[in-house]
PDB file of C-alpha atoms in Angstrom:
ATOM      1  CA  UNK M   1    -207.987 109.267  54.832  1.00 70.00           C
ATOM      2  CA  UNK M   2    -210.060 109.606  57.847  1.00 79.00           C
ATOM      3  CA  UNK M   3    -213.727 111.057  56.973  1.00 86.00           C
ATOM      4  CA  UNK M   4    -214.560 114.526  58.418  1.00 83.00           C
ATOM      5  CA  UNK M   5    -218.762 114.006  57.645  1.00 89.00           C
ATOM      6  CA  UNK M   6    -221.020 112.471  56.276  1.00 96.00           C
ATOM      7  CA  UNK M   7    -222.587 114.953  53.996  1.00 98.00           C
ATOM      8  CA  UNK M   8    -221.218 118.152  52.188  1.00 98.00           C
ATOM      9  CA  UNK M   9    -223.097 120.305  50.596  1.00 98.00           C
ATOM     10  CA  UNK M  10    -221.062 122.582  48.004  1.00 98.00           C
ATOM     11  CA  UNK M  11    -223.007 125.612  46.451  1.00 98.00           C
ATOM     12  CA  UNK M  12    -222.393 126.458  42.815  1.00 96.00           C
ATOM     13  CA  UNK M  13    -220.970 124.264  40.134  1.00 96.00           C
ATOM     14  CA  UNK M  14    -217.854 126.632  38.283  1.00 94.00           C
ATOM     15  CA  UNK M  15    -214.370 125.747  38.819  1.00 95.00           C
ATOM     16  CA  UNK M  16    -214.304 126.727  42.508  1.00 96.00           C
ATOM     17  CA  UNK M  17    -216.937 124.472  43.259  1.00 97.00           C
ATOM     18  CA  UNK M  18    -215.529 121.846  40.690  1.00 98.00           C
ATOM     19  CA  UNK M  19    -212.214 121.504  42.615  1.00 98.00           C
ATOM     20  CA  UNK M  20    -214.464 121.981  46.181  1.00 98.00           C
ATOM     21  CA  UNK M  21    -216.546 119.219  45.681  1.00 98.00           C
ATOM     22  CA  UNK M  22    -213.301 117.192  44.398  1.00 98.00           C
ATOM     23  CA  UNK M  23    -211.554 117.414  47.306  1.00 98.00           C
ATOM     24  CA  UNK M  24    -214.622 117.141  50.045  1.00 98.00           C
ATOM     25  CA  UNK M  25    -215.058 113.900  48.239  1.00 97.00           C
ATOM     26  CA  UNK M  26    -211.947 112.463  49.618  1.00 96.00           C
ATOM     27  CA  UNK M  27    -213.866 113.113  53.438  1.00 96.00           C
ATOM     28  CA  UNK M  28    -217.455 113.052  52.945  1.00 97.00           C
ATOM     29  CA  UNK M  29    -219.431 109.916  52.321  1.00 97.00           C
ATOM     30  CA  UNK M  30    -222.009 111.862  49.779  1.00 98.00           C
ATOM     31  CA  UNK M  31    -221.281 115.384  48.152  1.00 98.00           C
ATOM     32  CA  UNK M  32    -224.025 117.396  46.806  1.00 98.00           C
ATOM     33  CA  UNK M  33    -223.703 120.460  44.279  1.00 98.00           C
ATOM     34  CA  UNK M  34    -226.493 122.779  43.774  1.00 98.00           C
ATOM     35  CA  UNK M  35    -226.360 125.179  40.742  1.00 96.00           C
ATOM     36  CA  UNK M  36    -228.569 127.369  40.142  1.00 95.00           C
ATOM     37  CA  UNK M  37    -228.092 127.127  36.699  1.00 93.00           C
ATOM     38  CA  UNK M  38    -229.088 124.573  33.744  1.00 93.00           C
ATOM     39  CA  UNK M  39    -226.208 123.638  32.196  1.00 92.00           C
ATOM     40  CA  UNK M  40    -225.392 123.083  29.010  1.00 89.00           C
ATOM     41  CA  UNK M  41    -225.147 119.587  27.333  1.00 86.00           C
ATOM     42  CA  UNK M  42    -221.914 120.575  25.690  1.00 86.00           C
ATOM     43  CA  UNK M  43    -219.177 122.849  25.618  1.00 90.00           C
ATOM     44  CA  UNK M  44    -221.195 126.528  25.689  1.00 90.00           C
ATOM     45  CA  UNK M  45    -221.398 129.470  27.587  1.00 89.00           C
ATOM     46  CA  UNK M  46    -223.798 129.920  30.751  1.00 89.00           C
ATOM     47  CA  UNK M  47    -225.088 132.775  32.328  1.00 86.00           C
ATOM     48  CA  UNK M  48    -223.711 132.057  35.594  1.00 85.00           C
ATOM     49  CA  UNK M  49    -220.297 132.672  34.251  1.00 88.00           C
ATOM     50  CA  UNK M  50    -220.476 135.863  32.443  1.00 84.00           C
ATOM     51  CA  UNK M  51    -217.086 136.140  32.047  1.00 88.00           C
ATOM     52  CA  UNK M  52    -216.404 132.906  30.541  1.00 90.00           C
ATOM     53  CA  UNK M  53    -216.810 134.252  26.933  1.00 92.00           C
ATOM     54  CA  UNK M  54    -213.970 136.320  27.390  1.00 94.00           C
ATOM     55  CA  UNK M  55    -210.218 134.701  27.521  1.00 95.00           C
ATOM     56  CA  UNK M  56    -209.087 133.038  30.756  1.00 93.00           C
ATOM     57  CA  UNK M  57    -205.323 131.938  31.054  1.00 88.00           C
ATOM     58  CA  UNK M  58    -204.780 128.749  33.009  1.00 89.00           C
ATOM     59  CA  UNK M  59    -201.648 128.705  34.794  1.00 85.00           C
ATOM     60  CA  UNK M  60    -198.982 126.303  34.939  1.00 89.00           C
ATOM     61  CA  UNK M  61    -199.152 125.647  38.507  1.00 91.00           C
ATOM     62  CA  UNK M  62    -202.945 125.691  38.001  1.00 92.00           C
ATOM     63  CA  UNK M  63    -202.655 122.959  35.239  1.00 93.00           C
ATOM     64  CA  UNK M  64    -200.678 120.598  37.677  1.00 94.00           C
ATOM     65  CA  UNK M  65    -203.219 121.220  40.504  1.00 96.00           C
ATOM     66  CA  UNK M  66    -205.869 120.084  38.481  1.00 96.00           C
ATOM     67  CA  UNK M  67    -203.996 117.359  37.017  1.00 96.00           C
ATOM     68  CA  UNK M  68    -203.398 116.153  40.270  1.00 97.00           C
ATOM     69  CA  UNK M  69    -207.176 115.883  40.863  1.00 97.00           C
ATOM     70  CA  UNK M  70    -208.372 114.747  38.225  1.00 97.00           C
ATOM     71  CA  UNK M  71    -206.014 112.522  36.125  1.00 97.00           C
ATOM     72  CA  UNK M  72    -206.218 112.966  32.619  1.00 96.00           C
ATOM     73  CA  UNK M  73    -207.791 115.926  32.651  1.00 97.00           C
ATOM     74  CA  UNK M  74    -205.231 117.423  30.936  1.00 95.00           C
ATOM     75  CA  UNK M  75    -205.008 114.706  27.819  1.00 95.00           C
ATOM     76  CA  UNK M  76    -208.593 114.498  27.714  1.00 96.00           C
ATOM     77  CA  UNK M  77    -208.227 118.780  27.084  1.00 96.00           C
ATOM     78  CA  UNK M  78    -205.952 118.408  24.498  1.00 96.00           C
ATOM     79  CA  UNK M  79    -207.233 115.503  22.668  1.00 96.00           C
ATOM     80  CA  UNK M  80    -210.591 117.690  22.378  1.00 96.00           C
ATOM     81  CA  UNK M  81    -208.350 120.362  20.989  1.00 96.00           C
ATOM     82  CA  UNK M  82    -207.125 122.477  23.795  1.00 96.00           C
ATOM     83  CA  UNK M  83    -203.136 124.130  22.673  1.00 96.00           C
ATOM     84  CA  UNK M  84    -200.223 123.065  24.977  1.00 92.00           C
ATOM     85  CA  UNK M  85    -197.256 124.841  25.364  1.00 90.00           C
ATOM     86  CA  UNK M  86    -194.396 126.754  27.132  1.00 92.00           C
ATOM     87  CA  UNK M  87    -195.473 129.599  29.160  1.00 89.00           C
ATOM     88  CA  UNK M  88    -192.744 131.210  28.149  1.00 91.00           C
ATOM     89  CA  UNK M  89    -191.121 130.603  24.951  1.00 94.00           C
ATOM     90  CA  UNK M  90    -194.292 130.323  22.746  1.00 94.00           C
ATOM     91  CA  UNK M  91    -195.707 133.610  24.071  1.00 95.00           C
ATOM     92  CA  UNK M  92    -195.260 136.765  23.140  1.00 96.00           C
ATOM     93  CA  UNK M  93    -195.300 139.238  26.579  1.00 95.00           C
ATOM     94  CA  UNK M  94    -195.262 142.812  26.618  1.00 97.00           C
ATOM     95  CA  UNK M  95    -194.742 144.356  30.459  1.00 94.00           C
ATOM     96  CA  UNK M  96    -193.641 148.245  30.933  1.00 90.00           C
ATOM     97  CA  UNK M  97    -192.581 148.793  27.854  1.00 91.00           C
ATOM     98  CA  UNK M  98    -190.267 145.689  27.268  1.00 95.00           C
ATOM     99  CA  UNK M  99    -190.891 142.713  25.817  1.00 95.00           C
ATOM    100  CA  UNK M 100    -189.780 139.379  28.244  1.00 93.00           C
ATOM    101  CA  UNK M 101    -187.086 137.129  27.130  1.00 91.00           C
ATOM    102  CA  UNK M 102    -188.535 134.453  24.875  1.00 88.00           C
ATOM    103  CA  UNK M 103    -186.938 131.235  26.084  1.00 91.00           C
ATOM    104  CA  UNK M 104    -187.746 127.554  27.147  1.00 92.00           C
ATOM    105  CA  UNK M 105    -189.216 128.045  30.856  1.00 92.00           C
ATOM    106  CA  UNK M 106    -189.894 124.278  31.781  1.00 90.00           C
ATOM    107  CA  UNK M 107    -193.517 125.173  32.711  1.00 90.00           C
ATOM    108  CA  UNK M 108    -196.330 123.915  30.320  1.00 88.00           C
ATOM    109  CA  UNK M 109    -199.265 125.594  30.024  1.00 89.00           C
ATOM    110  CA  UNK M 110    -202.296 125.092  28.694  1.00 94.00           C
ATOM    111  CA  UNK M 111    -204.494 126.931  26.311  1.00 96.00           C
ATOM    112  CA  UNK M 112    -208.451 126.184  26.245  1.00 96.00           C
ATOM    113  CA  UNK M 113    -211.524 128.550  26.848  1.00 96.00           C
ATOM    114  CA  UNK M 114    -213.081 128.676  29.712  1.00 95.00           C
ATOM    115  CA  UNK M 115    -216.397 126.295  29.202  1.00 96.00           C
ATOM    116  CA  UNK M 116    -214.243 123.880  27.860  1.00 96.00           C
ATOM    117  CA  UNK M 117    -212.230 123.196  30.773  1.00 97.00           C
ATOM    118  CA  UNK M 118    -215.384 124.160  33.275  1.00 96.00           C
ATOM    119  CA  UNK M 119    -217.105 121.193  31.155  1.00 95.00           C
ATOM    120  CA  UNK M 120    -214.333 118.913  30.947  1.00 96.00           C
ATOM    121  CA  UNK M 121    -213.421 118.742  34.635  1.00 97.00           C
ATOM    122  CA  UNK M 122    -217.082 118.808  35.866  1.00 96.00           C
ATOM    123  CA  UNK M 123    -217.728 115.672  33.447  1.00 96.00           C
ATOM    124  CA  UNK M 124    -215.103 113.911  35.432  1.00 96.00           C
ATOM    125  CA  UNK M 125    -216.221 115.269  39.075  1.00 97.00           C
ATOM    126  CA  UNK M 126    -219.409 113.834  38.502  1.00 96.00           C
ATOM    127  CA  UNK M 127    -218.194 110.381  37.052  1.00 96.00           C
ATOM    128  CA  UNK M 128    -217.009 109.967  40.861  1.00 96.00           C
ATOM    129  CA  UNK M 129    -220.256 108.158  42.593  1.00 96.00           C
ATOM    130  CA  UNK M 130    -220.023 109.735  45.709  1.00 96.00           C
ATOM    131  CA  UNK M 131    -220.935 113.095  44.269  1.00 98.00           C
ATOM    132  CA  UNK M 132    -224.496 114.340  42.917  1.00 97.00           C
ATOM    133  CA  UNK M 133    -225.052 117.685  41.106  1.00 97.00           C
ATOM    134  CA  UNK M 134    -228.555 119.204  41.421  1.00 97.00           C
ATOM    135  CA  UNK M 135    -228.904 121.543  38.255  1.00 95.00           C
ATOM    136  CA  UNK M 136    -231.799 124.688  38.244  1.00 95.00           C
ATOM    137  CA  UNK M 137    -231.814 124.655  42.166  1.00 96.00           C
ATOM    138  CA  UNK M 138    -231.547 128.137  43.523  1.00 95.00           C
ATOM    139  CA  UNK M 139    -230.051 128.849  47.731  1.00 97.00           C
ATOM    140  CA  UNK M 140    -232.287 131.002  49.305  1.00 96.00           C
ATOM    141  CA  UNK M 141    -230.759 130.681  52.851  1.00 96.00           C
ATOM    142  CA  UNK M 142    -228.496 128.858  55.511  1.00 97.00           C
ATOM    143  CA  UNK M 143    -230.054 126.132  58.277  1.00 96.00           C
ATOM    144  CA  UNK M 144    -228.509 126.556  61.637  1.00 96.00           C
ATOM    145  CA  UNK M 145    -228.859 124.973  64.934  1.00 92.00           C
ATOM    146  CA  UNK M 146    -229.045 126.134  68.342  1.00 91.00           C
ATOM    147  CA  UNK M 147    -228.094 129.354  68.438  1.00 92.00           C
ATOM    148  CA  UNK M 148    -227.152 129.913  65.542  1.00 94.00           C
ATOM    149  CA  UNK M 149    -223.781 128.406  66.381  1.00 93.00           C
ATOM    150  CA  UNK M 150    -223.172 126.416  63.807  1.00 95.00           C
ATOM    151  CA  UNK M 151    -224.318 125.860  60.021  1.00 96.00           C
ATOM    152  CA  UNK M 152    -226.064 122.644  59.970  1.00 97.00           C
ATOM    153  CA  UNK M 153    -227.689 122.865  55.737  1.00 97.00           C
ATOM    154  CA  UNK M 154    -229.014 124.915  53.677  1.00 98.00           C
ATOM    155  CA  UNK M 155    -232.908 126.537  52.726  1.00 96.00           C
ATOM    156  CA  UNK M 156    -233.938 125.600  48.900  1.00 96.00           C
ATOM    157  CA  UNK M 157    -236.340 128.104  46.638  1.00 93.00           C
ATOM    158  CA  UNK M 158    -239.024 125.199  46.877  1.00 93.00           C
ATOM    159  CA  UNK M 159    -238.985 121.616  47.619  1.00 93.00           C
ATOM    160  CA  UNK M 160    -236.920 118.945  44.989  1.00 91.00           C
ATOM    161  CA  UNK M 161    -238.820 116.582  43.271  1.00 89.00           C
ATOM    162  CA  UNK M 162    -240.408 113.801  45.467  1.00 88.00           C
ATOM    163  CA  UNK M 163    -239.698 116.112  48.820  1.00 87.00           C
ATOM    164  CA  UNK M 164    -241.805 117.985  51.137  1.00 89.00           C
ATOM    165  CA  UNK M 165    -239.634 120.241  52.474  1.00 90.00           C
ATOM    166  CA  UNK M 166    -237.150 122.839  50.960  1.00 94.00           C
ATOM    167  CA  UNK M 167    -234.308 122.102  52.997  1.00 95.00           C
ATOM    168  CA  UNK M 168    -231.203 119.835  52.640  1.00 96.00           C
ATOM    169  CA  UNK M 169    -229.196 118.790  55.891  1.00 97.00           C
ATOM    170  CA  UNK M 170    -225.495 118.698  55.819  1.00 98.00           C
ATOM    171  CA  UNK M 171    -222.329 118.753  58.360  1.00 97.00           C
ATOM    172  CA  UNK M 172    -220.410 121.317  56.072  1.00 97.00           C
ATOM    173  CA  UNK M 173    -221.293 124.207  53.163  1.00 98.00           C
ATOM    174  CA  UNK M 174    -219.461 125.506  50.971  1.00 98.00           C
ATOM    175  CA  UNK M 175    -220.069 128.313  49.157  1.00 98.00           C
ATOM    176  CA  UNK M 176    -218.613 128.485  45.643  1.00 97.00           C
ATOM    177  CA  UNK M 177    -221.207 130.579  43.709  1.00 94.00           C
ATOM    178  CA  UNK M 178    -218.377 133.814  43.508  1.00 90.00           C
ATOM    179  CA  UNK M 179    -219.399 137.050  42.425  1.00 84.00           C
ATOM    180  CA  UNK M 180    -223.389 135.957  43.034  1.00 82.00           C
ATOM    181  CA  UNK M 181    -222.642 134.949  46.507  1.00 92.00           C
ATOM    182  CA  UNK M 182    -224.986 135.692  48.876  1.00 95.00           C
ATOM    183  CA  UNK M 183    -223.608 134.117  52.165  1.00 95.00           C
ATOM    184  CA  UNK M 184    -222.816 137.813  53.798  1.00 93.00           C
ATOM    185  CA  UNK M 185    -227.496 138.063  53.542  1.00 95.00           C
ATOM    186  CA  UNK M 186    -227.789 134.832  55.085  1.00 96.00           C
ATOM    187  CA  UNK M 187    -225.237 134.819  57.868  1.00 95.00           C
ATOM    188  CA  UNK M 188    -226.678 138.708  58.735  1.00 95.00           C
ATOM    189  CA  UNK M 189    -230.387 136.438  58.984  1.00 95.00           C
ATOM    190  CA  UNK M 190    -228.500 134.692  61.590  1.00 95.00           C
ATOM    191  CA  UNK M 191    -227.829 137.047  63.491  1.00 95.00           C
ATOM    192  CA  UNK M 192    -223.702 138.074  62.551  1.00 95.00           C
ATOM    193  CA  UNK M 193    -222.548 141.328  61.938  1.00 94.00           C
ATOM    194  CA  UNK M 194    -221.412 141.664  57.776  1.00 89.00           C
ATOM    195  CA  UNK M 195    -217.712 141.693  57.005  1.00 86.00           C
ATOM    196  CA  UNK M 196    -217.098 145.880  55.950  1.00 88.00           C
ATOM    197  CA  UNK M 197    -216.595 146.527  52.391  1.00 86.00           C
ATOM    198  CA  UNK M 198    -214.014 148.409  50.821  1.00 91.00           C
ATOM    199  CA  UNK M 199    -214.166 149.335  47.537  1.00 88.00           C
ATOM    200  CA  UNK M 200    -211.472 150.302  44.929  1.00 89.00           C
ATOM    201  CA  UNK M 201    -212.882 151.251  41.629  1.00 86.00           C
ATOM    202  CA  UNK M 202    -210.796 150.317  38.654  1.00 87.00           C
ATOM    203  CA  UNK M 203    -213.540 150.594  35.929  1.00 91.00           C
ATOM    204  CA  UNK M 204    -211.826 148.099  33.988  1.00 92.00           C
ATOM    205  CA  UNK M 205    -214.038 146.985  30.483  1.00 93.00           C
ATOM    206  CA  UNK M 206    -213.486 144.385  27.741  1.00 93.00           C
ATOM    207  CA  UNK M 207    -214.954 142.966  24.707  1.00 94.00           C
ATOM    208  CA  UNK M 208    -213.766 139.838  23.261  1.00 96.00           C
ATOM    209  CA  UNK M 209    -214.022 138.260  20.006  1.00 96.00           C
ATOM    210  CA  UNK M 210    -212.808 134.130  18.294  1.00 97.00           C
ATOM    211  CA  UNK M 211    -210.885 134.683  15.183  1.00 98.00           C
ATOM    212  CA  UNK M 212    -210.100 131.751  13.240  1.00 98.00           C
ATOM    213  CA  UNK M 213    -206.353 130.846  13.525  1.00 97.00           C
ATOM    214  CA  UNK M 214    -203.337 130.223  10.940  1.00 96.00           C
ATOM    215  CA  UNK M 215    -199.711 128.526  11.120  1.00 91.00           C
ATOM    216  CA  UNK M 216    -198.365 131.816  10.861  1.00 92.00           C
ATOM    217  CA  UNK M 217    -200.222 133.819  13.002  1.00 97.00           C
ATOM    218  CA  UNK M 218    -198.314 135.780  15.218  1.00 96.00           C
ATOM    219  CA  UNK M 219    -194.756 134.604  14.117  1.00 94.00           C
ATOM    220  CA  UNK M 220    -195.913 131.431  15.358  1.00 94.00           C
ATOM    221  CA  UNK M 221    -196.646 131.984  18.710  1.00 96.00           C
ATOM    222  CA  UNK M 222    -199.440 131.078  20.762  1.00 96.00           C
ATOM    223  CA  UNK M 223    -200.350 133.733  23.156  1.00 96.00           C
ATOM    224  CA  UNK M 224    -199.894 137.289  23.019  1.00 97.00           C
ATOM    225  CA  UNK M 225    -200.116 139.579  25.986  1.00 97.00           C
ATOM    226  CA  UNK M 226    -199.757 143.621  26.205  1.00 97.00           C
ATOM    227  CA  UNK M 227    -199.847 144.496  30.206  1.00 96.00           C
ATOM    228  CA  UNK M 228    -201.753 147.976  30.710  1.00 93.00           C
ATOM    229  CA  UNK M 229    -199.504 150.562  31.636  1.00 88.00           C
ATOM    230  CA  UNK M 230    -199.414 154.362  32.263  1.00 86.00           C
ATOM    231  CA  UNK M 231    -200.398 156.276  30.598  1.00 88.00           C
ATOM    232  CA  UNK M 232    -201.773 154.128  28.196  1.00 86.00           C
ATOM    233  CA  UNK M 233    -203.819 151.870  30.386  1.00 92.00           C
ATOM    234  CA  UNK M 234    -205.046 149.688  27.770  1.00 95.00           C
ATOM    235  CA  UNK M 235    -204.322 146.045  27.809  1.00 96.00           C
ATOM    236  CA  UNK M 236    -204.690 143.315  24.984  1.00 97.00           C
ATOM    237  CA  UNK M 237    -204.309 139.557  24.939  1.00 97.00           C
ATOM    238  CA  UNK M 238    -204.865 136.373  22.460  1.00 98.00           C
ATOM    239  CA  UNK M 239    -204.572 132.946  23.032  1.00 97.00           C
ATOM    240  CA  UNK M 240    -205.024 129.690  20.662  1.00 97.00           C
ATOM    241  CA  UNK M 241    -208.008 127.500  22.242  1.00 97.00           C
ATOM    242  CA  UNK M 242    -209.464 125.126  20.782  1.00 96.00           C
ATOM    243  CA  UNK M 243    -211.046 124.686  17.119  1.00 95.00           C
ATOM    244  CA  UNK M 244    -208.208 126.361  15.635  1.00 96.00           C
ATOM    245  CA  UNK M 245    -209.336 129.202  17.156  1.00 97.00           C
ATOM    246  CA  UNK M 246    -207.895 132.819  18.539  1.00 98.00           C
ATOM    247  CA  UNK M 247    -210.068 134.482  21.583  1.00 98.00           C
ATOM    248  CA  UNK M 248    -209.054 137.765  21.618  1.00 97.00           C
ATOM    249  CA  UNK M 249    -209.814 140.227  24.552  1.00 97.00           C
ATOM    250  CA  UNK M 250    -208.899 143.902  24.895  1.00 97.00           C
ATOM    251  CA  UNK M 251    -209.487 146.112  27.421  1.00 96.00           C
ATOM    252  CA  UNK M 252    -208.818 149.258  29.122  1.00 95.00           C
ATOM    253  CA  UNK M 253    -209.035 151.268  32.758  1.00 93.00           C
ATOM    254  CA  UNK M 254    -211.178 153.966  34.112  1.00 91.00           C
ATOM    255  CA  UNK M 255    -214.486 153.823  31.746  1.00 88.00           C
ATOM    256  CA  UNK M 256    -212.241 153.398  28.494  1.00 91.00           C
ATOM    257  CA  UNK M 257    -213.828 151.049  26.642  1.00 87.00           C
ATOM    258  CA  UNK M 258    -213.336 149.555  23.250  1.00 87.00           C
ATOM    259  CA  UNK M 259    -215.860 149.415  20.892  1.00 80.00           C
ATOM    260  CA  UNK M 260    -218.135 146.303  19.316  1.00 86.00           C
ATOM    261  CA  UNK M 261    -217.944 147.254  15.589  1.00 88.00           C
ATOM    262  CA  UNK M 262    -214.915 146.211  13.149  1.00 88.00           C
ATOM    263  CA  UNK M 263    -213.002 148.702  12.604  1.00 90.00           C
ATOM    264  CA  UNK M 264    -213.306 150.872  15.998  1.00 92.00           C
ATOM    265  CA  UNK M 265    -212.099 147.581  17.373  1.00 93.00           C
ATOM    266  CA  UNK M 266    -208.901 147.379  15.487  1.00 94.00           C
ATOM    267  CA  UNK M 267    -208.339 150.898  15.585  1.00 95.00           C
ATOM    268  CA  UNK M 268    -208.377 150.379  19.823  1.00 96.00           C
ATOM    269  CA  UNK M 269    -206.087 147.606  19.298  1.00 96.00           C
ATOM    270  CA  UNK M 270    -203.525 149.485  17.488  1.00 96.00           C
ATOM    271  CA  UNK M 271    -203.550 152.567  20.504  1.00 95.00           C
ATOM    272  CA  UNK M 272    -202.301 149.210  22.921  1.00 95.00           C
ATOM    273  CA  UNK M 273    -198.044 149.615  23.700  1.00 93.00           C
ATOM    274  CA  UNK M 274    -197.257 146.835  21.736  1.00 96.00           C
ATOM    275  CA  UNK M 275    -198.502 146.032  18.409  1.00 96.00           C
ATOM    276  CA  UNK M 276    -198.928 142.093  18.149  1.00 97.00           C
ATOM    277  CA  UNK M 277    -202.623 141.658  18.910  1.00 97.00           C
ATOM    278  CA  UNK M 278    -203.537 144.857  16.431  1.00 97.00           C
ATOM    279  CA  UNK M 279    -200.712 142.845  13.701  1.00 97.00           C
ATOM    280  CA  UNK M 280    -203.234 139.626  13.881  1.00 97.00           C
ATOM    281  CA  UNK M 281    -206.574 140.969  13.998  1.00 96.00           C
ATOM    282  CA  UNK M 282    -205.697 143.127  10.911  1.00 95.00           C
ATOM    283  CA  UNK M 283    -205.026 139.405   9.275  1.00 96.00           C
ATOM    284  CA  UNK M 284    -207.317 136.903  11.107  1.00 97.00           C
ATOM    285  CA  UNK M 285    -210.837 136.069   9.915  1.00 97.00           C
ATOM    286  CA  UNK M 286    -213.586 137.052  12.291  1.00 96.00           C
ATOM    287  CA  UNK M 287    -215.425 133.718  13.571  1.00 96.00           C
ATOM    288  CA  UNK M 288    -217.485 135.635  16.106  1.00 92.00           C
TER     289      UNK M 288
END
């Protein structure tokens, strides 16, 4: 594959800049990631992913992609635990009112929380050699060069170790670092116009919580999933992970949000239009 550069620089080290820095790889000689987090030396929560305590579904499609990036991935997941199964006939979906045919779908899908396969696929992104994470390194700006034509690196909080200056030259960024993104700030200090912003407020809230998990849980299934839907816009979904585990998430629309103590919480799950994640959380034992 011909090489596009010599250096990449990808900011932020989630799955978007996981699979980034994966496939610059391939056309880079060197690939830096710079998080601005420390991460964890195991499978745990960070605070640059607030969302990854709550349940994350990974698709089949999205299973293959990263399968076909990083080989193994996917037996390395399930060997520490993660549930496999069919999309389709070993869940449980409730849409407008009807429940969806249960039947074999062909597409296998994967059930694992969301630090365990952010850990898992970083582990193997950086056993590549031509890739470098730099952990506890915060962005503070873009480099450009004449004119502010083109994007040329990026400016660092303070120096790294060893270095006098806080800069780092590349011939392409990425910016991966989602909903803390601040690439709109430093292209206006270059002189472009921001992009207009539309927003379209949903008020959408959730609380989450890991229940430990039985055989017979759920008639056997592994995932249950109650859609929102008018006029009950309240939504409900658990999935095996790992650890014989349930994570359990329910939600609702427009400020509606459940509650953090026992029995408010069940008594929100049993208002949702189906009754399957209320059934197991009046059964399962609280891990969480």
């Amino acid at each position: 594959m011909d090489k596009a550069g010599t250096h990449a620089i990808v900011i932020g080290a989630g799955i978007g800049g996981i699979v980034a820095a994966r496939v610059l790889a391939d056309r880079f000689d060197a690939v830096t990631v710079v998080e601005r987090d420390r991460l964890p030396a195991g499978i745990a929560p960070r605070k640059g992913v607030p969302h990854g305590r709550h349940a994350h579904g990974l698709l089949a499609r999205g299973r293959e992609a990263l399968e076909e990036l990083f080989p193994g991935l996917t037996q390395d997941l399930v060997a520490a635990g993660a549930v496999r199964g069919d999309i389709l006939a070993e869940a449980s979906w409730f849409n407008h009112g009807v429940y969806l045919a249960s039947a074999p779908s062909g597409l296998e899908g994967i059930l694992v929380s969301r630090p365990m396969l952010e850990g898992h696929a970083r582990r193997r992104l950086l056993a590549d050699e031509r890739v470098r994470l730099l952990e506890g390194v915060s962005v503070r700006g873009l480099l450009a060069g004449a004119g502010n034509r083109r994007v040329t690196g990026i400016l660092l909080a303070e120096p790294l170790p060893g270095e006098t200056e806080a800069t780092m030259q590349a011939d392409l960024v990425v910016d991966a670092s989602g909903r803390h993104s601040h690439s709109p700030d430093w292209l206006a200090a270059l002189g472009y116009a921001k992009p207009q912003e539309e927003t379209i407020g949903v008020d959408i809230a959730y609380t989450t919580r890991m229940f430990r998990r039985r055989p017979g849980h759920l008639g056997g299934k592994k995932v249950a999933l109650i859609a929102a839907d008018a006029p009950v816009w309240r939504f409900g979904v658990a999935l095996a992970i790992e650890d014989d585990r349930w994570i359990v998430t329910i939600g609702g629309y427009f400020g509606d949000m459940p509650a953090t103590n026992d029995r408010a919480y069940l008594e929100f799950a049993r208002t949702l239009p189906a009754p399957d994640v209320a059934d197991l959380l009046a059964v399962a034992e609280p891990v969480s």
